Coordinates of N, CA and C in Angstrom, one line a residue:
Chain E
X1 N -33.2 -77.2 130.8 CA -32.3 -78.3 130.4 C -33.0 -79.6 130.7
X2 N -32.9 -80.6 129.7 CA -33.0 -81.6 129.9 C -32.3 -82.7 131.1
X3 N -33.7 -83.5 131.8 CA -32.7 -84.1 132.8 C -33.9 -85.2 133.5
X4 N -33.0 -86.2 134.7 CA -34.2 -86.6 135.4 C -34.3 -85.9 136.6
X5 N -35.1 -85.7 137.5 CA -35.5 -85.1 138.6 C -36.2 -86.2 139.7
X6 N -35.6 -86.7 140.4 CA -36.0 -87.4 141.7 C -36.5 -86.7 142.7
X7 N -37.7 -87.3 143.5 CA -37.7 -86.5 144.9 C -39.2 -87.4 145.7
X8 N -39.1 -87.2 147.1 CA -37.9 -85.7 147.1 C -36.6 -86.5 147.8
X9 N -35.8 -85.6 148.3 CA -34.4 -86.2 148.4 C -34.2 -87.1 149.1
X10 N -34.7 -86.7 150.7 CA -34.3 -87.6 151.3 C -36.0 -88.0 152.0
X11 N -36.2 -89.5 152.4 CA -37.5 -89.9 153.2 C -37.1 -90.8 154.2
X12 N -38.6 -90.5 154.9 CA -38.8 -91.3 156.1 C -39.7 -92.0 156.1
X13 N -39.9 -93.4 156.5 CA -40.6 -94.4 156.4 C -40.9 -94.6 158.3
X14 N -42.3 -94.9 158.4 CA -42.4 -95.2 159.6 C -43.2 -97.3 159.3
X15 N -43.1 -97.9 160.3 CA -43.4 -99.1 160.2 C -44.1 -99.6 159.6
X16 N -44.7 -100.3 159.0 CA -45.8 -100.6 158.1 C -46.4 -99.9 157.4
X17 N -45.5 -99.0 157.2 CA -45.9 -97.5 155.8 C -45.7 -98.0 154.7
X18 N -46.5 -97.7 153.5 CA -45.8 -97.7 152.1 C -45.3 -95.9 152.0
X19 N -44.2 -96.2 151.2 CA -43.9 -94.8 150.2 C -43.7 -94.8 149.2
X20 N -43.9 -93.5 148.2 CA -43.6 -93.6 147.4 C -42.5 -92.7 146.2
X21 N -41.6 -92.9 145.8 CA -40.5 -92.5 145.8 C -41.0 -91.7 144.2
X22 N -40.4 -90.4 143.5 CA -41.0 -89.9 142.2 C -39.8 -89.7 141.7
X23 N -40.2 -89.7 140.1 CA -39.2 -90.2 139.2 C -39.7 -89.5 137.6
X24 N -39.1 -87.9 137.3 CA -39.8 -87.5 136.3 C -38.7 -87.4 135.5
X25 N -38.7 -87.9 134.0 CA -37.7 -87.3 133.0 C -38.3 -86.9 131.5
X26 N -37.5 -85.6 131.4 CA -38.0 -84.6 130.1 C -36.9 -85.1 129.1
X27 N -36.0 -86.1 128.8 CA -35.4 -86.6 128.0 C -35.9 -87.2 126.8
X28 N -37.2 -87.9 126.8 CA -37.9 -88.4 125.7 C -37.6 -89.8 125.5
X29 N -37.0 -90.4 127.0 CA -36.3 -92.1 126.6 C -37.4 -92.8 126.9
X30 N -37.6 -93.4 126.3 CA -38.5 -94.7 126.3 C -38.4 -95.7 127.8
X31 N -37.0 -95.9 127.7 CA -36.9 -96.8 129.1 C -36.1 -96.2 130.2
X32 N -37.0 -97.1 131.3 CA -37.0 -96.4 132.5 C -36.0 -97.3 133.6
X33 N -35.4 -97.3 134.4 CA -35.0 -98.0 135.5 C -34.8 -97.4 136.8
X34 N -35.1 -98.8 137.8 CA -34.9 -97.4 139.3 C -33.8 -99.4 140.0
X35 N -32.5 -98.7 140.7 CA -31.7 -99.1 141.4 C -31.6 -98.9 142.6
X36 N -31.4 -99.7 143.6 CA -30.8 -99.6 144.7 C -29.6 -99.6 145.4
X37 N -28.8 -99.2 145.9 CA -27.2 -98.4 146.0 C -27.5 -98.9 147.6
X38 N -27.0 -100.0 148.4 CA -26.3 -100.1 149.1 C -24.8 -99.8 149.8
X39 N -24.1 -99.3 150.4 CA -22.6 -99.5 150.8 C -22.0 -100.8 150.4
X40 N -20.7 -100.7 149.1 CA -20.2 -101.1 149.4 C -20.7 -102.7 148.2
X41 N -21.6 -102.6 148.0 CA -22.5 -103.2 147.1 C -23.1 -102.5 145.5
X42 N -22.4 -101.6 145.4 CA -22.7 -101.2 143.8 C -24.1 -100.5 143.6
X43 N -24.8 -101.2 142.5 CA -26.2 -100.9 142.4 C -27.0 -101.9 142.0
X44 N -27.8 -102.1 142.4 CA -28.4 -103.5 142.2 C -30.0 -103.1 141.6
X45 N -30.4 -103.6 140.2 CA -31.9 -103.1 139.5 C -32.7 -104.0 140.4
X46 N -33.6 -103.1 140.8 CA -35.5 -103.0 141.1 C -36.1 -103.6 139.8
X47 N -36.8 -102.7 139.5 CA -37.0 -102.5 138.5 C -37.0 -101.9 137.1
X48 N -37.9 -102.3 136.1 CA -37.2 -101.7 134.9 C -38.3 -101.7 133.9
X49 N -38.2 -101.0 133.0 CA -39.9 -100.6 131.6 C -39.3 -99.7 130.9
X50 N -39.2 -100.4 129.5 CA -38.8 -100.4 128.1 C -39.9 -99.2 127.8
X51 N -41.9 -99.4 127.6 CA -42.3 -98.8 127.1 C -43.4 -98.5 128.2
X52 N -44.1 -97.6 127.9 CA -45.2 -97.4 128.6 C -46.3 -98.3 128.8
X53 N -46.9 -98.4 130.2 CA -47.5 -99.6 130.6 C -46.9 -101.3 130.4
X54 N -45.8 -101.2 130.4 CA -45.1 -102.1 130.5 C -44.4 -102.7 131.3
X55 N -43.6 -103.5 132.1 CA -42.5 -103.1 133.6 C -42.4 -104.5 133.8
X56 N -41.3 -104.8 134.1 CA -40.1 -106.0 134.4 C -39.3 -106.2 135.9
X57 N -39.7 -107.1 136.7 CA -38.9 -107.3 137.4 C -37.5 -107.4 137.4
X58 N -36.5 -107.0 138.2 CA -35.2 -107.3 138.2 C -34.2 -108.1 139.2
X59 N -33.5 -107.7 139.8 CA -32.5 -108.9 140.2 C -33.5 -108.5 142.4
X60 N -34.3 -107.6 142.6 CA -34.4 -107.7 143.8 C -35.7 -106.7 143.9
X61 N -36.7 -107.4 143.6 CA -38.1 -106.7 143.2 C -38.9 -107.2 144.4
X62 N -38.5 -107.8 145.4 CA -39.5 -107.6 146.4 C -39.4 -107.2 146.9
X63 N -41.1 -107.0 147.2 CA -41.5 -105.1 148.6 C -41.1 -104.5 147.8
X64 N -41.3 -103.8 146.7 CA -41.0 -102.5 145.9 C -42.1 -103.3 144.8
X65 N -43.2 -102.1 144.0 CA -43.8 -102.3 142.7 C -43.8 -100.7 142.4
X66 N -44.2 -100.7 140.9 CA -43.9 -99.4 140.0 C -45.1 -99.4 139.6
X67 N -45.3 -98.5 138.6 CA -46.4 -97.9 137.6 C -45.2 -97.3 136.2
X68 N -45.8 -97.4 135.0 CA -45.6 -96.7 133.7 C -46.8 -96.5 133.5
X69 N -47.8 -95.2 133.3 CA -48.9 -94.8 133.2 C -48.7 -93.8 132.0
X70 N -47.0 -93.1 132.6 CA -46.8 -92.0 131.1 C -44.9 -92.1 130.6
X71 N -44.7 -91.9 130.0 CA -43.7 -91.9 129.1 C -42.7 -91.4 130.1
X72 N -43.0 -89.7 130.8 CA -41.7 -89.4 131.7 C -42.1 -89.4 132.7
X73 N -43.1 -90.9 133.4 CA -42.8 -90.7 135.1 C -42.9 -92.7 135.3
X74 N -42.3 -92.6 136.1 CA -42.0 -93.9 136.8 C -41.7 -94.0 138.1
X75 N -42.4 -93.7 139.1 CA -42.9 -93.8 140.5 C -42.9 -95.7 140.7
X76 N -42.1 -95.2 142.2 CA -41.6 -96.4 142.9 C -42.3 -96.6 144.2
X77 N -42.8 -97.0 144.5 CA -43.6 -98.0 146.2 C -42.7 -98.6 146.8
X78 N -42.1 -98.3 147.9 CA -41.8 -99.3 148.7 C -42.6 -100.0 149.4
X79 N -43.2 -101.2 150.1 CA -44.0 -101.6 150.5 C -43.5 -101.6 151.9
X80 N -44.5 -102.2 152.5 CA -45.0 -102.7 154.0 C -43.6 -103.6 154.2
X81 N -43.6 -104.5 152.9 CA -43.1 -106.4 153.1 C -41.4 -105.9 152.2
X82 N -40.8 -104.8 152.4 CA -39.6 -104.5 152.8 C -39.0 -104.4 153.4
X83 N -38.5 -105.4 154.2 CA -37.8 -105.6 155.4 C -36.6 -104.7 155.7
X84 N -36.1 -104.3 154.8 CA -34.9 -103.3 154.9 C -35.2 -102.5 154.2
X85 N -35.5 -101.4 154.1 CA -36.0 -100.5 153.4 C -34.6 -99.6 153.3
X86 N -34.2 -99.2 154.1 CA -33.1 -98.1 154.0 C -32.1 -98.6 153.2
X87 N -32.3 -97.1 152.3 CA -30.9 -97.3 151.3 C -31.1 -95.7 150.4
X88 N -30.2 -95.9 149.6 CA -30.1 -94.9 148.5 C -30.9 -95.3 147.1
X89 N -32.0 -94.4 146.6 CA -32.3 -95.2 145.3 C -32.1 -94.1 143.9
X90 N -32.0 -94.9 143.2 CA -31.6 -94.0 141.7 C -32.5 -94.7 140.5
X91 N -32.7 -93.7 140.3 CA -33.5 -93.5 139.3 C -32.7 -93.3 137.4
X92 N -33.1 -93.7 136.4 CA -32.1 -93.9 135.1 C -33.2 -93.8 134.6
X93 N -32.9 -93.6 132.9 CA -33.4 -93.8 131.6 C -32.2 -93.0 130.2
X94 N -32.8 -94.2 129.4 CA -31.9 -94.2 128.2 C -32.8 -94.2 127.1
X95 N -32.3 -94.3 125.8 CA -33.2 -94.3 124.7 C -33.0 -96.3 124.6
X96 N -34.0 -96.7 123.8 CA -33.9 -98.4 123.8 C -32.8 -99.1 122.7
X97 N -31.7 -98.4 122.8 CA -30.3 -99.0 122.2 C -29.1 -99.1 123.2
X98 N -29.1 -101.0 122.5 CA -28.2 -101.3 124.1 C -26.8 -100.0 123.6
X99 N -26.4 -99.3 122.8 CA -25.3 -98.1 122.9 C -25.4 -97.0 123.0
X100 N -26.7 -97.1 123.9 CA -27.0 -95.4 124.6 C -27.1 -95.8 126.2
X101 N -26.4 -94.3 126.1 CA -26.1 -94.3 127.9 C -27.1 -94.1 128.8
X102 N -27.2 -94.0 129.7 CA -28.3 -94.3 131.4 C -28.1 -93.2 131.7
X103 N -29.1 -92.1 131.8 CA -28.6 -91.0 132.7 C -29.4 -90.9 133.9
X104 N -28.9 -90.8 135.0 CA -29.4 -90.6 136.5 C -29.9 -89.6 137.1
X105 N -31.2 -89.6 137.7 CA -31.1 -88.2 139.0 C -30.2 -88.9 140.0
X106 N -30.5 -87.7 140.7 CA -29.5 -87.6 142.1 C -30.0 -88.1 143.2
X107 N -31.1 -88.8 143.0 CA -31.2 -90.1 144.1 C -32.1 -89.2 145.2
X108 N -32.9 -90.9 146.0 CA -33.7 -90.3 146.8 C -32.9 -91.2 148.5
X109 N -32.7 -90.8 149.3 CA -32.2 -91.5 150.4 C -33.5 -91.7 151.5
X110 N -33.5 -92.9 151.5 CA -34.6 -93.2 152.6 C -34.4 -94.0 153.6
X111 N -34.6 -93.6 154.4 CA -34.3 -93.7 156.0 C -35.8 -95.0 156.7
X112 N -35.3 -95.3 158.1 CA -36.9 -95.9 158.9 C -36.7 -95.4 160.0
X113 N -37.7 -94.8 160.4 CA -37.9 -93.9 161.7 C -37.9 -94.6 162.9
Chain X
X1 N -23.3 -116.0 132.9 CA -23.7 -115.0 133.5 C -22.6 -113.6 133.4
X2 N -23.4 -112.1 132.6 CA -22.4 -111.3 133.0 C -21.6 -110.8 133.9
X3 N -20.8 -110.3 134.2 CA -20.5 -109.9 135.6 C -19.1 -108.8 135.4
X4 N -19.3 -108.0 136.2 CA -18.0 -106.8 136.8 C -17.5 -107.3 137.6
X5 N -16.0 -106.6 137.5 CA -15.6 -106.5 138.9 C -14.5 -105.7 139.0
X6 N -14.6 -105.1 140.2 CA -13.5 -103.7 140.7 C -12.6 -104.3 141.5
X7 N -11.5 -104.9 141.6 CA -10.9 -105.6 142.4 C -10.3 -104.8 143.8
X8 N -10.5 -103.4 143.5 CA -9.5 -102.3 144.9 C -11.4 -102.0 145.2
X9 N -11.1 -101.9 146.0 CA -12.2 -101.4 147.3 C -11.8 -99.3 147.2
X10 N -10.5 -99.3 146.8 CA -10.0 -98.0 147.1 C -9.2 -97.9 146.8
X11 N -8.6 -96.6 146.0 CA -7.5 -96.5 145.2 C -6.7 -94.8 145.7
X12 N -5.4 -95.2 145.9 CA -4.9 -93.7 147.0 C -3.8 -93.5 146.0
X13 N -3.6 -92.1 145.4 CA -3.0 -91.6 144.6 C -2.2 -90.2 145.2
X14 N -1.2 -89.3 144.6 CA -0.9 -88.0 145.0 C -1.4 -87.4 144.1
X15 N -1.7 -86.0 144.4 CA -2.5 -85.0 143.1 C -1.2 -85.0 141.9
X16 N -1.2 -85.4 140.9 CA -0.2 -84.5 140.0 C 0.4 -86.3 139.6
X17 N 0.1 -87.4 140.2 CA 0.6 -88.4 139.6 C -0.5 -89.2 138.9
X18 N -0.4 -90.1 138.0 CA -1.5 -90.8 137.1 C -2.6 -91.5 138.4
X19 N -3.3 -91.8 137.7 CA -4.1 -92.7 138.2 C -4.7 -94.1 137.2
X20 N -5.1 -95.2 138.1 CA -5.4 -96.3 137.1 C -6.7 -97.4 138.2
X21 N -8.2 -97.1 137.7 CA -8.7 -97.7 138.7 C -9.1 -99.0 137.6
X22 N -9.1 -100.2 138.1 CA -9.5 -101.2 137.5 C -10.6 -101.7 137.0
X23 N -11.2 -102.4 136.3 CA -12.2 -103.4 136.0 C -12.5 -104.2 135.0
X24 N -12.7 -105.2 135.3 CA -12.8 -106.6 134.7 C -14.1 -106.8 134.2
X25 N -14.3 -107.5 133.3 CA -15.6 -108.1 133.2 C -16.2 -109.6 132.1
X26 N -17.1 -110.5 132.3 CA -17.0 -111.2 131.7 C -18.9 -111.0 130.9
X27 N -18.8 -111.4 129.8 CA -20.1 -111.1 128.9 C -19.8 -111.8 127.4
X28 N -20.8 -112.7 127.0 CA -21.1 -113.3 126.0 C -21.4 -112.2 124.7
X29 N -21.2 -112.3 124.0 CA -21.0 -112.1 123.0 C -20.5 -109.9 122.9
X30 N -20.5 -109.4 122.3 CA -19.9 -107.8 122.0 C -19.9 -107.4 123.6
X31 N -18.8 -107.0 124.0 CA -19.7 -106.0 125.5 C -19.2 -104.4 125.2
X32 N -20.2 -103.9 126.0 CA -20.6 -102.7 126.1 C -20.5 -102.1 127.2
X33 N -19.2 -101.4 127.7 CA -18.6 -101.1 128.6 C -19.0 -99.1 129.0
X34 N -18.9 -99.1 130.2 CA -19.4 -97.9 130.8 C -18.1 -97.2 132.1
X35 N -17.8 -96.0 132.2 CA -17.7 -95.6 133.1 C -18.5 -94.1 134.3
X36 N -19.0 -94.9 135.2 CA -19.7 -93.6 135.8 C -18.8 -93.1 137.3
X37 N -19.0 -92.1 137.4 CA -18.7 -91.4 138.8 C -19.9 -90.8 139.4
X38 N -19.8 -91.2 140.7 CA -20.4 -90.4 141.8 C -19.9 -89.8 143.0
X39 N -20.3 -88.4 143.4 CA -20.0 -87.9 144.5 C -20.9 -88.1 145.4
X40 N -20.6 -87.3 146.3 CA -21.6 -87.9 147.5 C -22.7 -87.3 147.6
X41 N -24.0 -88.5 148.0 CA -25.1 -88.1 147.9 C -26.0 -87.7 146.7
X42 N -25.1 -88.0 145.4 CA -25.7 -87.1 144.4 C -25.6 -88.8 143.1
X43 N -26.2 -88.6 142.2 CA -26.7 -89.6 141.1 C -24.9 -89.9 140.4
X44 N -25.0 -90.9 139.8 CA -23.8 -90.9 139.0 C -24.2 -90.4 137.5
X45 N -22.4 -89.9 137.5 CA -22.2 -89.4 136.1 C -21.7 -89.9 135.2
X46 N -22.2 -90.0 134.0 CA -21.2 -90.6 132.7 C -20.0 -90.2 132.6
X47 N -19.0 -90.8 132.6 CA -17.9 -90.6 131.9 C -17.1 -91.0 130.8
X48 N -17.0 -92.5 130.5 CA -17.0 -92.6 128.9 C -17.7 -93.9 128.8
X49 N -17.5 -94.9 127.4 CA -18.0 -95.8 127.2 C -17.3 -96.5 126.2
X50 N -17.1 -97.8 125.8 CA -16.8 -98.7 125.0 C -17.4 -99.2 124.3
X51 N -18.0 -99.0 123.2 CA -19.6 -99.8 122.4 C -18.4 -100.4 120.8
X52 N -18.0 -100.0 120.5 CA -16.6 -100.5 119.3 C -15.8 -99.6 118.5
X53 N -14.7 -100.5 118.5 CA -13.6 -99.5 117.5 C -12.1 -99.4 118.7
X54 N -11.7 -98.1 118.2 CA -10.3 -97.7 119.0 C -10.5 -98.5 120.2
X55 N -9.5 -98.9 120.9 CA -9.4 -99.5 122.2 C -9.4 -98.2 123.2
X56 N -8.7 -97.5 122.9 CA -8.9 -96.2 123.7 C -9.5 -95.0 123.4
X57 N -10.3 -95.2 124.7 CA -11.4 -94.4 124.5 C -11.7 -93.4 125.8
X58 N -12.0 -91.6 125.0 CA -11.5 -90.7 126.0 C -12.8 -90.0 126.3
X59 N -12.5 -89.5 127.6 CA -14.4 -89.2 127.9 C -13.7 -87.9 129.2
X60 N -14.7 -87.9 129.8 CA -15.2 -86.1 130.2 C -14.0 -86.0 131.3
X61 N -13.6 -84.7 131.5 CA -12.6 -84.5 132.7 C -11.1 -84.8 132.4
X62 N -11.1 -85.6 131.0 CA -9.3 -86.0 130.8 C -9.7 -87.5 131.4
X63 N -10.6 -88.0 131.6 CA -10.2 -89.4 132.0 C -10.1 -90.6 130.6
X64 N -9.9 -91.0 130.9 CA -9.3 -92.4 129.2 C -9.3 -93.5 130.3
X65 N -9.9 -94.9 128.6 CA -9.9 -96.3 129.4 C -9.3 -96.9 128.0
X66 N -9.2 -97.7 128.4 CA -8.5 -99.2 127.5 C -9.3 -100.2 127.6
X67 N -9.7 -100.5 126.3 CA -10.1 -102.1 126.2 C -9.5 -102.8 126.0
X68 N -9.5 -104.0 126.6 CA -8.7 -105.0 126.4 C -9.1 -106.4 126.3
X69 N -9.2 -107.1 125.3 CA -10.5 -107.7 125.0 C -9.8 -108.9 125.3
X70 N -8.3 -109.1 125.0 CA -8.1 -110.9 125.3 C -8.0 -110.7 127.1
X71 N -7.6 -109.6 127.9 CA -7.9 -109.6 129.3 C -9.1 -109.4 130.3
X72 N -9.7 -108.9 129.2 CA -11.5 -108.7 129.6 C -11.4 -107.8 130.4
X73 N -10.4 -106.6 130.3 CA -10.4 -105.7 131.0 C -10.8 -104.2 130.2
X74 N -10.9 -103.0 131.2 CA -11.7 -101.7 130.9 C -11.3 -100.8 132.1
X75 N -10.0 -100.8 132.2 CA -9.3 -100.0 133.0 C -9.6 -98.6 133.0
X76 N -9.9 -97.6 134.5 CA -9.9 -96.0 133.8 C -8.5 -95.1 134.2
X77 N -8.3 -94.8 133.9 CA -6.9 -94.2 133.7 C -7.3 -92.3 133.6
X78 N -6.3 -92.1 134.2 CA -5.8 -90.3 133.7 C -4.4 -90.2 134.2
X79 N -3.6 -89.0 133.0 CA -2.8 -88.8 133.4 C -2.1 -88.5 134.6
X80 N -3.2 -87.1 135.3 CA -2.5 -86.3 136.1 C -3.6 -86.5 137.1
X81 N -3.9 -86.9 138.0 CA -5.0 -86.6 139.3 C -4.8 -85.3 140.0
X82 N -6.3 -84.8 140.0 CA -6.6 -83.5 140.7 C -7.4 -84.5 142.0
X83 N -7.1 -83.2 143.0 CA -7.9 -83.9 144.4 C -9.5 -83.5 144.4
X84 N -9.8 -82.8 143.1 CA -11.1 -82.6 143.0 C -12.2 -84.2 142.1
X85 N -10.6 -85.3 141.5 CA -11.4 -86.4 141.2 C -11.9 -87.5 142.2
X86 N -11.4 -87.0 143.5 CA -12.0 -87.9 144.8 C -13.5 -87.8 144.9
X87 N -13.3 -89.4 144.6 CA -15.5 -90.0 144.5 C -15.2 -91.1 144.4
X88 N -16.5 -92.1 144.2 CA -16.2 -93.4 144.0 C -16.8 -93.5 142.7
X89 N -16.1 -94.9 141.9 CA -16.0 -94.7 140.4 C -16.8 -95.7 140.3
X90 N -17.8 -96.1 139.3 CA -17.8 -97.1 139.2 C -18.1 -97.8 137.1
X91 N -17.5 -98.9 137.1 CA -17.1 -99.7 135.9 C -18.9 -100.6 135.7
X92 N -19.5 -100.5 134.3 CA -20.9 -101.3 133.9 C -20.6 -101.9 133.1
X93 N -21.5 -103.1 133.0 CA -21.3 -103.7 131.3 C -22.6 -103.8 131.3
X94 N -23.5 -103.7 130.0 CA -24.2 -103.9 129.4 C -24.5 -105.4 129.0
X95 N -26.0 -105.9 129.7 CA -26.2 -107.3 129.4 C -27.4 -107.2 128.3
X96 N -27.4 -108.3 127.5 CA -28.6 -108.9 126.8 C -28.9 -107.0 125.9
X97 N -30.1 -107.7 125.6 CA -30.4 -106.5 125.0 C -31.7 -105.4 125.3
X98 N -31.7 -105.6 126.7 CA -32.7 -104.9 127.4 C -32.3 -103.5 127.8
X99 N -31.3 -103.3 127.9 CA -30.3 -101.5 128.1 C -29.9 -102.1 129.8
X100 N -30.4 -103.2 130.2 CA -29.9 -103.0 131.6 C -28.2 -103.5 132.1
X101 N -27.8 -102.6 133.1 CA -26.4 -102.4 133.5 C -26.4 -103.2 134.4
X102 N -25.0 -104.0 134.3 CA -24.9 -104.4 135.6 C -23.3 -103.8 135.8
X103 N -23.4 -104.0 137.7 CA -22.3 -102.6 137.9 C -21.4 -103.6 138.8
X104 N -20.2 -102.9 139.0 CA -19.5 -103.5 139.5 C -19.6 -102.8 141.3
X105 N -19.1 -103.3 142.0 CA -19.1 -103.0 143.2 C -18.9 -101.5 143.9
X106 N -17.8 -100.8 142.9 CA -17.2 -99.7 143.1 C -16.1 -99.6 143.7
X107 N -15.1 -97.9 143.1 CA -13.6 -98.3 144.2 C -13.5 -96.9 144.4
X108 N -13.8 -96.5 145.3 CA -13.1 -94.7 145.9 C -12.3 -94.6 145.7
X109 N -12.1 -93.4 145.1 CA -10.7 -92.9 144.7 C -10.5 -91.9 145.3
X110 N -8.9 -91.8 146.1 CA -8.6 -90.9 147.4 C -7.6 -90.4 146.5
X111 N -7.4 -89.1 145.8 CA -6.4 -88.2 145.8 C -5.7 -87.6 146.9
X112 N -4.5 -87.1 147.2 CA -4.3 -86.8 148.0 C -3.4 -85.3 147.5
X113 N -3.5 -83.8 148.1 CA -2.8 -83.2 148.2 C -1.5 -82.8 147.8

């Protein structure tokens, strides 16, 4: 079955660690997004890439950078210079018509040790 | 500036009576309306969408929304709540023409028994 696959599910960050969060989809969508899911606060875009080797900042892209190197993976870094790192992240892609829908993995939860 | 909004934080229903969770939104020119659900821990799900035509529009599980275009509303509605639809819901609109969502805050929805 077609789908995205996050992982792994849940992480641990220790102090001045980067990690890196994975993001594979067999859908064939062109564009990619990865959000942040706070309590209580909705979801808020990271970032975002329409095409391969491409990628866009969004509404809270600091301490987090990406890669588009292939069509179905879009791998996420948290950095060092994320002060809050803990949260829930999700991962999307759609085909590039604003009337096609976002389909989601089931998220990676990352913790700080 | 686009924007959502879920005005209940939480919506408490009995199994076997309707339900009606809210959302508002404001957007320049056509909008493009979404509803997802998530359970816990797990990615959100499509449920229906508004892109044009009928005002009512019916999507997975029996849920139905209304557009309401002079209220700028996109209400989700079902007839009969099961206590299996307890999750938090949440209402998107589609900005610009980049596929990216912006989400509304979200409202748990508490069936009850």
């Amino acid at each position: 079955d077609g789908g995205i696959t996050q992982s792994p599910k849940y992480l641990f960050r220790k102090e001045g660690q980067n990690v890196t969060l994975s993001c594979e989809q067999n859908l064939n969508h062109d564009a990619m997004y990865w959000y942040r899911q706070d309590p209580g606060q909705g979801l808020r875009l990271i970032y975002y890439s329409q095409i391969v080797n491409d990628f866009q900042k969004g509404d809270i892209a600091e301490g987090y950078s990406v890669s588009r190197e292939k069509k179905e993976s879009f791998p996420l870094t948290v950095t060092s210079a994320q002060k809050n790192p803990t949260a829930f992240y999700l991962c999307a892609s759609t085909r590039p018509n604003v009337r096609q829908t976002q389909h989601f993995g089931d998220g990676t939860r990352l913790s700080i040790l | 500036a686009q924007s959502v909004a879920q005005p209940e934080d939480q919506v408490n229903v009995a199994e076997g009576n309707p339900l009606t969770v809210k959302c508002t939104y404001s957007v320049s020119g056509n909008p493009y309306l979404f509803w997802y659900v998530q359970y816990p821990n797990r990615g959100l799900q499509f449920l229906l969408k508004y892109i044009t035509g009928d005002n009512l529009v019916k999507g997975s599980y029996g849920f139905e929304a209304e557009f309401n275009k002079s209220q700028t509303s996109f209400h989700l509605k079902k007839p009969s709540a099961l206590v299996s639809d307890s999750a938090l819901y949440f209402c998107a609109v589609r900005g610009g023409n980049t596929g990216k969502l912006i989400f509304g805050q979200g409202t748990t929805l508490q069936v009850k028994p």
